[in-house]
Amino acid sequence: MGSGTRDFIRYTGIYISIGAGLFFLFFPFLFPLKEFYFYTFPFPLTFKIDKLSVFFIIIISLISFFVSVFSITYGKEYREKPHIFLLTPAFILSMIFVVLSNDIITFLIFWELMSLSSFFLVISEGKPESKKAGLLYFIMTHIGTVFITAGFVLLYLKSSSLSFGGYKNIAGILILGLMITGFSVKAGLFPFHVWLPHAHPATPSNISAIMSAAMVNVAVYGVIRVLFVFGLKIYPFLGIILLVFGALSAFFGIMNALVQTDIKRMLAFSTIENIGIIYMGIGLSFWAYSTSHAIIGSLAFMAALLHILNHSLSKSSLFMGSGVLVKNVRSRNMEELGGLAKRMGFFSVLFLIAVMSISAIPPLNGFLGEWYLYVSLVGATQTSNLYIIYFSIISIALLSLTGAIAGAAFAKLYGITFLGKHRSEKARNAGKTGIIENISIFMPVFLCVAIGVYPYPLISFLNGVSLYLSGTKGALSNSGHFLAVQTFRNFSYSSYYPLLLISGILGLLFIGAILIKIFSNNSLRRYKTWGCGIEEENRAAQFSGSGFSYGIMKVFSTFYSRASEIKFDSEVKKYFRKDTFYSEEIGDILEKRIYDPIKRIIVKISGYADSIFETGSMNLSLLFIFLALVLCFIIYLFLVK
Amino acid sequence: MDISLNYEKLLLGILQFIIIIALAPFFAGLIHKLKQNFRGQKGINMFQFYFNFGKLLRKGVVLSDEASYISIISPYIILSVYLIVLGMMPAFYIYSLFSRLSDIIVIVYTLGAGVFFLTLYSLDQGSPFGGLGGEREWFFTMLSEPSLIFIFITLAIYSRKGMLVSIFDFIQKNALGGHFSIAIPFILLISLFILGLSENARIPIDNPETHLELTMIHEAIILEASGKYLGIFEYSSYIKLSIFLTLMSLIIFPYIAYTPIDIPLALGLYIFKMAMFCFMISIVESLNPKMRLFRAPNLLSIAFIISLIAMILSIRGV
């Protein structure tokens, strides 16, 4: 294949993705709330647009559009691998069709297509670590698919209908448990998150933006669909379990994100955190609907929906930003970056806004979802249910801790990456960002600011989604002179005025700046940073990324599995060593303590099974297949029927 | 509580805002003066910090070679963020200027935004000290933010209101009526006092008077600041101190004016209460040595446990 052909394939793929993103962005408005049937050979493929799928289609197609525009120039990095850009539209379309599908077969076909195309995208860099990450992703995804399929089979047996239309409010606890477990594996919730931090760093940045900001949402869509449409709302404890796992996931994710120095790995852990926050909203909402606390339910549901959108916008821009850094500096390691704010002016401002948005700094959109979650959690402590009071107090504690650590983690990300002196020669020679890259990051960042400052149209739209799913009204009212994001009139707890907040802060900023400008000496002189009077230029003397999280890591040392090593020439006396190497490895404690032992056990059992069953005789193999079929039949007869 | 504004309320709100901004350096100076008197020193003028601020404004700025736009904008952002939180406080007049914004979660997260920019500033000059201070600042913020949220949520659960203004309105009215258990504000006060010490760089946690890299936290962050930027940072820290002292004075003994006639008495009581808390802080600062860094989490976890207890006590079901 010549380079001309490869470029042609790449650009074709990118333009198809852009077209698909744009088309499906407007698709729900062209065909509002319609059903589609495509009669293909074995089964008809059926699709339906309802308010829930509209929300997710808009998110997926928006993110795909942004990232595809970004790929126009970023794609040149993968000039030798044009198949990435052919797989991307397939990946995007399969995500959209999963959300649209209206029966089991269609859902599972596109779910599997989505998993497979993303698997090929994960391994597309072809390095050993991306192959390893791909294998882990493949295994985890298919464990999830097994659970989802089992849930669907049980749904089919219960309703004898393949279409989602027949599943309204019939799923019992077994089905809900199976399917939510399956979707949680894909979403990367706390105990099942291990694949995420491996898959994201190994994947091209544009693909990890889509995976983290869109694909994870498809799994969340599954959870919402199963819980709120299929599920019987009579299991309050299921809601509490989701709330607790969400809180644990948020805490665990951000604790690990804090100590990472690889930008993309850090962002992957932050995805786990945000999925946890979304699950908290979903779980609390399900609990509230199950115990007929409709107000808390709709507030928490609003928190979950808002956080889904906000996380997608800010995370996609951050992953695209990490792509820009990889492209221009050739490093994902924070310790090798630094000083980029002076070289990439506009881009660094965009990145700062995205970072502020994801760490929930008030006037921006990230705060909005968390505010709703806090309000609904405080509402839950005022009910008469003892269990939810306990668990919402624990959740408030974990959520506030998460919020504070998120601030630290993202201040570290921005501060170490963009501020200070350049930490390596690579960072000193960093290239400039292209205009298309800037535009494609600007779009989601602009939406972050717009939603944060003026969320009212979005909230009334989300009210519609909430109304569709639960039949209760959402949480908005415009009262008085200022626009407020308010809780209900009959639950007049609190209100938040984002427009007033931002105008207050900006007004004080301008008044303060003008007053200080008038009354102060405006002379400005540039000089070296104070270095204890030492003249020597030493960029390694500034604070490092791993140093920035050291204090917190020491206090919470039980949460980390950390190994550090210092290498030096022992022959030379202490103060005269020329080279000292410090290396540090911080692993995921769950992976080390739980997943690795399980892996070893499975490998051992498989070894035994191999030695027993691997006889080389065809008859014996046929016998085993027959026995397996009989076993399945017995399970069907005695357990399912 | 009705928080709709008219011109009178707005005007008085602005007046209150300007008065508490203007008083902020006085309380910081008072603490310093009292501390020096405890040590047997002659001590500074109580109004010394106003002179310091004026002098810093008159000085030129020396900016680091490595400084980016963050160094230029963050002093102003930090100042306005703390100002807006101070503007939410119903210090002596109930209709504070930003009373509409005084949602408890908004307050905590807005204070968090201040810390965020402060730490970005600390990393901006590539100084080894700045990052050190930034790291420690987050270390303490992370440990104290859950307690701060718990304090506010305890008040919210107890009064069933989410706005700070309505909370203190409730406490004042029901404290007079005798319906309010006085135990909870007392318990919260202990926790808030510890947080006030840690958030405002006070002695058991941090010592603002030294410039030794082993001990400094807040001073390390602003080590590279000079001229008017240093002045803004100093003033922001006085405002933050004022925020915490005002909260303490409101929790323990709210006397808030509803009409213009009550304002002189309320203002007098406000200054008296604030002076009493300054006295308490100066005692604590004089009698205690600075803690080792990794001892401080113990103190902050005590604050957390106390606010958790208060929260459990305040829950009363439907």
mmCIF file of N, CA and C in Angstrom, chain A residues 496-594:
data_model
loop_
_atom_site.group_PDB
_atom_site.id
_atom_site.type_symbol
_atom_site.label_atom_id
_atom_site.label_comp_id
_atom_site.label_asym_id
_atom_site.label_seq_id
_atom_site.Cartn_x
_atom_site.Cartn_y
_atom_site.Cartn_z
ATOM 1 N N TYR A 496 -29.160 27.221 43.571
ATOM 2 C CA TYR A 496 -27.822 27.572 43.116
ATOM 3 C C TYR A 496 -27.978 28.461 41.899
ATOM 4 N N TYR A 497 -27.341 29.621 41.928
ATOM 5 C CA TYR A 497 -27.493 30.592 40.855
ATOM 6 C C TYR A 497 -26.173 30.718 40.101
ATOM 7 N N PRO A 498 -25.945 29.857 39.111
ATOM 8 C CA PRO A 498 -24.628 29.890 38.444
ATOM 9 C C PRO A 498 -24.341 31.218 37.748
ATOM 10 N N LEU A 499 -25.382 31.793 37.138
ATOM 11 C CA LEU A 499 -25.154 33.034 36.406
ATOM 12 C C LEU A 499 -24.760 34.152 37.361
ATOM 13 N N LEU A 500 -25.426 34.161 38.526
ATOM 14 C CA LEU A 500 -25.111 35.187 39.511
ATOM 15 C C LEU A 500 -23.714 34.967 40.083
ATOM 16 N N LEU A 501 -23.367 33.685 40.288
ATOM 17 C CA LEU A 501 -22.050 33.385 40.857
ATOM 18 C C LEU A 501 -20.947 33.862 39.927
ATOM 19 N N ILE A 502 -21.064 33.511 38.632
ATOM 20 C CA ILE A 502 -19.990 33.892 37.718
ATOM 21 C C ILE A 502 -19.947 35.401 37.548
ATOM 22 N N SER A 503 -21.137 36.050 37.509
ATOM 23 C CA SER A 503 -21.078 37.506 37.346
ATOM 24 C C SER A 503 -20.552 38.158 38.616
ATOM 25 N N GLY A 504 -20.877 37.563 39.790
ATOM 26 C CA GLY A 504 -20.322 38.095 41.035
ATOM 27 C C GLY A 504 -18.814 37.992 41.063
ATOM 28 N N ILE A 505 -18.294 36.789 40.711
ATOM 29 C CA ILE A 505 -16.840 36.611 40.754
ATOM 30 C C ILE A 505 -16.164 37.538 39.753
ATOM 31 N N LEU A 506 -16.710 37.598 38.526
ATOM 32 C CA LEU A 506 -16.078 38.444 37.507
ATOM 33 C C LEU A 506 -16.187 39.920 37.886
ATOM 34 N N GLY A 507 -17.358 40.314 38.445
ATOM 35 C CA GLY A 507 -17.518 41.705 38.850
ATOM 36 C C GLY A 507 -16.509 42.099 39.908
ATOM 37 N N LEU A 508 -16.378 41.240 40.943
ATOM 38 C CA LEU A 508 -15.398 41.535 41.993
ATOM 39 C C LEU A 508 -13.994 41.548 41.426
ATOM 40 N N LEU A 509 -13.747 40.628 40.477
ATOM 41 C CA LEU A 509 -12.418 40.558 39.867
ATOM 42 C C LEU A 509 -12.084 41.865 39.166
ATOM 43 N N PHE A 510 -13.048 42.378 38.389
ATOM 44 C CA PHE A 510 -12.771 43.597 37.639
ATOM 45 C C PHE A 510 -12.646 44.798 38.567
ATOM 46 N N ILE A 511 -13.593 44.880 39.535
ATOM 47 C CA ILE A 511 -13.514 46.019 40.450
ATOM 48 C C ILE A 511 -12.190 45.985 41.205
ATOM 49 N N GLY A 512 -11.842 44.786 41.705
ATOM 50 C CA GLY A 512 -10.587 44.643 42.448
ATOM 51 C C GLY A 512 -9.394 44.987 41.581
ATOM 52 N N ALA A 513 -9.387 44.455 40.349
ATOM 53 C CA ALA A 513 -8.244 44.689 39.471
ATOM 54 C C ALA A 513 -8.109 46.167 39.151
ATOM 55 N N ILE A 514 -9.241 46.832 38.906
ATOM 56 C CA ILE A 514 -9.172 48.248 38.552
ATOM 57 C C ILE A 514 -8.691 49.071 39.753
ATOM 58 N N LEU A 515 -9.281 48.774 40.934
ATOM 59 C CA LEU A 515 -8.866 49.521 42.123
ATOM 60 C C LEU A 515 -7.379 49.347 42.387
ATOM 61 N N ILE A 516 -6.922 48.083 42.275
ATOM 62 C CA ILE A 516 -5.513 47.826 42.574
ATOM 63 C C ILE A 516 -4.631 48.478 41.525
ATOM 64 N N LYS A 517 -5.099 48.464 40.289
ATOM 65 C CA LYS A 517 -4.334 49.102 39.211
ATOM 66 C C LYS A 517 -4.177 50.607 39.486
ATOM 67 N N ILE A 518 -5.272 51.222 39.969
ATOM 68 C CA ILE A 518 -5.211 52.662 40.224
ATOM 69 C C ILE A 518 -4.279 52.966 41.394
ATOM 70 N N PHE A 519 -4.447 52.183 42.483
ATOM 71 C CA PHE A 519 -3.746 52.537 43.718
ATOM 72 C C PHE A 519 -2.406 51.853 43.891
ATOM 73 N N SER A 520 -1.888 51.237 42.863
ATOM 74 C CA SER A 520 -0.624 50.533 43.097
ATOM 75 C C SER A 520 0.429 50.962 42.103
ATOM 76 N N ASN A 521 1.621 50.563 42.438
ATOM 77 C CA ASN A 521 2.763 50.802 41.580
ATOM 78 C C ASN A 521 2.743 49.726 40.504
ATOM 79 N N ASN A 522 2.668 50.124 39.239
ATOM 80 C CA ASN A 522 2.492 49.129 38.200
ATOM 81 C C ASN A 522 3.792 48.734 37.518
ATOM 82 N N SER A 523 4.928 49.065 38.106
ATOM 83 C CA SER A 523 6.174 48.665 37.462
ATOM 84 C C SER A 523 6.373 47.167 37.626
ATOM 85 N N LEU A 524 6.905 46.555 36.596
ATOM 86 C CA LEU A 524 7.062 45.095 36.617
ATOM 87 C C LEU A 524 8.453 44.754 36.099
ATOM 88 N N ARG A 525 9.115 43.867 36.806
ATOM 89 C CA ARG A 525 10.470 43.497 36.428
ATOM 90 C C ARG A 525 10.536 41.981 36.414
ATOM 91 N N ARG A 526 11.241 41.442 35.445
ATOM 92 C CA ARG A 526 11.396 39.981 35.389
ATOM 93 C C ARG A 526 12.761 39.615 35.953
ATOM 94 N N TYR A 527 12.772 38.555 36.759
ATOM 95 C CA TYR A 527 14.051 38.118 37.309
ATOM 96 C C TYR A 527 13.990 36.621 37.539
ATOM 97 N N LYS A 528 15.159 36.060 37.843
ATOM 98 C CA LYS A 528 15.215 34.620 38.080
ATOM 99 C C LYS A 528 14.398 34.232 39.317
ATOM 100 N N THR A 529 13.885 33.004 39.313
ATOM 101 C CA THR A 529 13.256 32.467 40.513
ATOM 102 C C THR A 529 14.311 32.290 41.588
ATOM 103 N N TRP A 530 13.929 32.594 42.822
ATOM 104 C CA TRP A 530 14.902 32.493 43.906
ATOM 105 C C TRP A 530 15.307 31.038 44.135
ATOM 106 N N GLY A 531 16.596 30.782 44.134
ATOM 107 C CA GLY A 531 17.074 29.417 44.327
ATOM 108 C C GLY A 531 18.074 29.347 45.455
ATOM 109 N N CYS A 532 17.758 29.936 46.591
ATOM 110 C CA CYS A 532 18.629 29.939 47.772
ATOM 111 C C CYS A 532 19.977 30.568 47.471
ATOM 112 N N GLY A 533 20.000 31.480 46.530
ATOM 113 C CA GLY A 533 21.246 32.165 46.250
ATOM 114 C C GLY A 533 22.221 31.380 45.399
ATOM 115 N N ILE A 534 21.851 30.188 44.977
ATOM 116 C CA ILE A 534 22.741 29.404 44.126
ATOM 117 C C ILE A 534 22.538 29.840 42.684
ATOM 118 N N GLU A 535 23.626 30.074 41.997
ATOM 119 C CA GLU A 535 23.524 30.611 40.649
ATOM 120 C C GLU A 535 23.173 29.537 39.629
ATOM 121 N N GLU A 536 23.498 28.298 39.976
ATOM 122 C CA GLU A 536 23.387 27.205 39.013
ATOM 123 C C GLU A 536 21.936 27.014 38.544
ATOM 124 N N GLU A 537 21.806 26.817 37.258
ATOM 125 C CA GLU A 537 20.486 26.592 36.656
ATOM 126 C C GLU A 537 20.153 25.106 36.787
ATOM 127 N N ASN A 538 19.179 24.770 37.607
ATOM 128 C CA ASN A 538 18.894 23.359 37.813
ATOM 129 C C ASN A 538 17.392 23.129 37.748
ATOM 130 N N ARG A 539 16.960 22.609 36.627
ATOM 131 C CA ARG A 539 15.524 22.450 36.467
ATOM 132 C C ARG A 539 14.994 21.285 37.296
ATOM 133 N N ALA A 540 15.891 20.370 37.679
ATOM 134 C CA ALA A 540 15.434 19.235 38.477
ATOM 135 C C ALA A 540 15.148 19.646 39.914
ATOM 136 N N ALA A 541 15.554 20.882 40.271
ATOM 137 C CA ALA A 541 15.331 21.311 41.654
ATOM 138 C C ALA A 541 13.880 21.659 41.910
ATOM 139 N N GLN A 542 13.114 21.925 40.847
ATOM 140 C CA GLN A 542 11.716 22.267 41.102
ATOM 141 C C GLN A 542 10.913 21.043 41.523
ATOM 142 N N PHE A 543 9.692 21.319 41.979
ATOM 143 C CA PHE A 543 8.917 20.241 42.578
ATOM 144 C C PHE A 543 8.460 19.246 41.507
ATOM 145 N N SER A 544 8.466 17.975 41.880
ATOM 146 C CA SER A 544 8.140 16.942 40.898
ATOM 147 C C SER A 544 6.715 16.464 41.087
ATOM 148 N N GLY A 545 6.218 15.741 40.076
ATOM 149 C CA GLY A 545 4.849 15.249 40.120
ATOM 150 C C GLY A 545 4.627 14.253 41.232
ATOM 151 N N SER A 546 5.595 13.332 41.402
ATOM 152 C CA SER A 546 5.376 12.333 42.449
ATOM 153 C C SER A 546 5.540 12.960 43.827
ATOM 154 N N GLY A 547 6.337 14.040 43.904
ATOM 155 C CA GLY A 547 6.448 14.741 45.170
ATOM 156 C C GLY A 547 5.152 15.416 45.561
ATOM 157 N N PHE A 548 4.393 15.854 44.549
ATOM 158 C CA PHE A 548 3.193 16.626 44.819
ATOM 159 C C PHE A 548 2.120 15.795 45.502
ATOM 160 N N SER A 549 2.179 14.477 45.324
ATOM 161 C CA SER A 549 1.156 13.647 45.955
ATOM 162 C C SER A 549 1.735 12.843 47.119
ATOM 163 N N TYR A 550 2.969 13.160 47.508
ATOM 164 C CA TYR A 550 3.634 12.289 48.483
ATOM 165 C C TYR A 550 2.945 12.297 49.845
ATOM 166 N N GLY A 551 2.558 13.493 50.312
ATOM 167 C CA GLY A 551 1.978 13.592 51.649
ATOM 168 C C GLY A 551 0.705 12.767 51.778
ATOM 169 N N ILE A 552 -0.179 12.931 50.782
ATOM 170 C CA ILE A 552 -1.442 12.196 50.810
ATOM 171 C C ILE A 552 -1.164 10.703 50.687
ATOM 172 N N MET A 553 -0.182 10.367 49.861
ATOM 173 C CA MET A 553 0.129 8.951 49.673
ATOM 174 C C MET A 553 0.640 8.344 50.971
ATOM 175 N N LYS A 554 1.378 9.135 51.736
ATOM 176 C CA LYS A 554 1.919 8.594 52.978
ATOM 177 C C LYS A 554 0.795 8.362 53.995
ATOM 178 N N VAL A 555 -0.152 9.290 54.081
ATOM 179 C CA VAL A 555 -1.233 9.125 55.047
ATOM 180 C C VAL A 555 -2.135 7.954 54.667
ATOM 181 N N PHE A 556 -2.403 7.812 53.377
ATOM 182 C CA PHE A 556 -3.300 6.747 52.923
ATOM 183 C C PHE A 556 -2.503 5.588 52.332
ATOM 184 N N SER A 557 -1.376 5.263 52.960
ATOM 185 C CA SER A 557 -0.480 4.285 52.333
ATOM 186 C C SER A 557 -1.117 2.916 52.155
ATOM 187 N N THR A 558 -2.166 2.615 52.953
ATOM 188 C CA THR A 558 -2.781 1.291 52.808
ATOM 189 C C THR A 558 -3.485 1.122 51.475
ATOM 190 N N PHE A 559 -3.804 2.236 50.801
ATOM 191 C CA PHE A 559 -4.546 2.126 49.554
ATOM 192 C C PHE A 559 -3.634 1.885 48.355
ATOM 193 N N TYR A 560 -2.355 1.946 48.569
ATOM 194 C CA TYR A 560 -1.452 1.856 47.427
ATOM 195 C C TYR A 560 -0.518 0.667 47.586
ATOM 196 N N SER A 561 -0.154 0.081 46.465
ATOM 197 C CA SER A 561 0.963 -0.862 46.522
ATOM 198 C C SER A 561 2.115 -0.178 45.809
ATOM 199 N N ARG A 562 3.071 0.232 46.608
ATOM 200 C CA ARG A 562 4.104 1.102 46.071
ATOM 201 C C ARG A 562 5.460 0.446 46.276
ATOM 202 N N ALA A 563 6.269 0.499 45.257
ATOM 203 C CA ALA A 563 7.632 -0.014 45.388
ATOM 204 C C ALA A 563 8.567 1.011 44.785
ATOM 205 N N SER A 564 9.537 1.452 45.568
ATOM 206 C CA SER A 564 10.490 2.401 45.006
ATOM 207 C C SER A 564 11.896 1.845 45.181
ATOM 208 N N GLU A 565 12.755 2.297 44.328
ATOM 209 C CA GLU A 565 14.109 1.753 44.322
ATOM 210 C C GLU A 565 15.090 2.874 44.005
ATOM 211 N N ILE A 566 16.183 2.904 44.728
ATOM 212 C CA ILE A 566 17.225 3.886 44.421
ATOM 213 C C ILE A 566 18.483 3.113 44.032
ATOM 214 N N LYS A 567 18.983 3.447 42.858
ATOM 215 C CA LYS A 567 20.179 2.758 42.379
ATOM 216 C C LYS A 567 21.341 3.735 42.385
ATOM 217 N N PHE A 568 22.466 3.295 42.910
ATOM 218 C CA PHE A 568 23.640 4.175 42.826
ATOM 219 C C PHE A 568 24.894 3.327 42.844
ATOM 220 N N ASP A 569 25.964 3.973 42.550
ATOM 221 C CA ASP A 569 27.249 3.303 42.514
ATOM 222 C C ASP A 569 27.759 3.218 43.951
ATOM 223 N N SER A 570 27.782 2.001 44.518
ATOM 224 C CA SER A 570 28.085 1.898 45.945
ATOM 225 C C SER A 570 29.573 2.093 46.229
ATOM 226 N N GLU A 571 30.401 2.009 45.180
ATOM 227 C CA GLU A 571 31.839 2.178 45.388
ATOM 228 C C GLU A 571 32.171 3.620 45.799
ATOM 229 N N VAL A 572 31.373 4.558 45.204
ATOM 230 C CA VAL A 572 31.696 5.964 45.410
ATOM 231 C C VAL A 572 31.095 6.434 46.733
ATOM 232 N N LYS A 573 31.770 7.353 47.391
ATOM 233 C CA LYS A 573 31.293 7.867 48.671
ATOM 234 C C LYS A 573 30.035 8.696 48.479
ATOM 235 N N LYS A 574 29.292 8.827 49.556
ATOM 236 C CA LYS A 574 27.924 9.353 49.484
ATOM 237 C C LYS A 574 27.780 10.684 48.739
ATOM 238 N N TYR A 575 28.648 11.632 49.034
ATOM 239 C CA TYR A 575 28.443 12.958 48.471
ATOM 240 C C TYR A 575 29.087 13.147 47.107
ATOM 241 N N PHE A 576 29.724 12.124 46.592
ATOM 242 C CA PHE A 576 30.430 12.293 45.331
ATOM 243 C C PHE A 576 29.838 11.470 44.208
ATOM 244 N N ARG A 577 28.667 10.896 44.435
ATOM 245 C CA ARG A 577 28.069 10.072 43.387
ATOM 246 C C ARG A 577 27.633 10.938 42.234
ATOM 247 N N LYS A 578 27.962 10.439 41.041
ATOM 248 C CA LYS A 578 27.573 11.202 39.852
ATOM 249 C C LYS A 578 26.124 10.904 39.480
ATOM 250 N N ASP A 579 25.784 9.612 39.440
ATOM 251 C CA ASP A 579 24.450 9.228 38.994
ATOM 252 C C ASP A 579 23.717 8.473 40.092
ATOM 253 N N THR A 580 22.520 8.909 40.366
ATOM 254 C CA THR A 580 21.646 8.171 41.260
ATOM 255 C C THR A 580 20.318 8.020 40.540
ATOM 256 N N PHE A 581 19.833 6.803 40.465
ATOM 257 C CA PHE A 581 18.559 6.600 39.770
ATOM 258 C C PHE A 581 17.482 6.245 40.777
ATOM 259 N N TYR A 582 16.390 6.953 40.670
ATOM 260 C CA TYR A 582 15.254 6.667 41.545
ATOM 261 C C TYR A 582 14.124 6.170 40.659
ATOM 262 N N SER A 583 13.590 5.018 40.995
ATOM 263 C CA SER A 583 12.445 4.558 40.220
ATOM 264 C C SER A 583 11.335 4.180 41.180
ATOM 265 N N GLU A 584 10.114 4.438 40.747
ATOM 266 C CA GLU A 584 8.987 4.222 41.630
ATOM 267 C C GLU A 584 7.891 3.548 40.830
ATOM 268 N N GLU A 585 7.236 2.601 41.443
ATOM 269 C CA GLU A 585 6.139 1.945 40.750
ATOM 270 C C GLU A 585 4.950 1.897 41.689
ATOM 271 N N ILE A 586 3.854 2.497 41.259
ATOM 272 C CA ILE A 586 2.657 2.464 42.077
ATOM 273 C C ILE A 586 1.612 1.672 41.332
ATOM 274 N N GLY A 587 1.253 0.528 41.904
ATOM 275 C CA GLY A 587 0.300 -0.338 41.223
ATOM 276 C C GLY A 587 -1.078 -0.190 41.821
ATOM 277 N N ASP A 588 -2.013 -0.799 41.131
ATOM 278 C CA ASP A 588 -3.386 -0.837 41.603
ATOM 279 C C ASP A 588 -3.475 -1.960 42.635
ATOM 280 N N ILE A 589 -3.892 -1.599 43.859
ATOM 281 C CA ILE A 589 -3.830 -2.589 44.934
ATOM 282 C C ILE A 589 -4.798 -3.735 44.692
ATOM 283 N N LEU A 590 -5.927 -3.423 44.063
ATOM 284 C CA LEU A 590 -6.925 -4.459 43.795
ATOM 285 C C LEU A 590 -6.387 -5.462 42.787
ATOM 286 N N GLU A 591 -5.673 -4.941 41.803
ATOM 287 C CA GLU A 591 -5.105 -5.808 40.781
ATOM 288 C C GLU A 591 -4.099 -6.767 41.401
ATOM 289 N N LYS A 592 -3.316 -6.205 42.325
ATOM 290 C CA LYS A 592 -2.245 -7.011 42.908
ATOM 291 C C LYS A 592 -2.790 -8.042 43.883
ATOM 292 N N ARG A 593 -3.765 -7.625 44.704
ATOM 293 C CA ARG A 593 -4.221 -8.502 45.772
ATOM 294 C C ARG A 593 -5.325 -9.454 45.345
ATOM 295 N N ILE A 594 -6.125 -9.091 44.345
ATOM 296 C CA ILE A 594 -7.272 -9.933 43.997
ATOM 297 C C ILE A 594 -7.154 -10.509 42.591
#
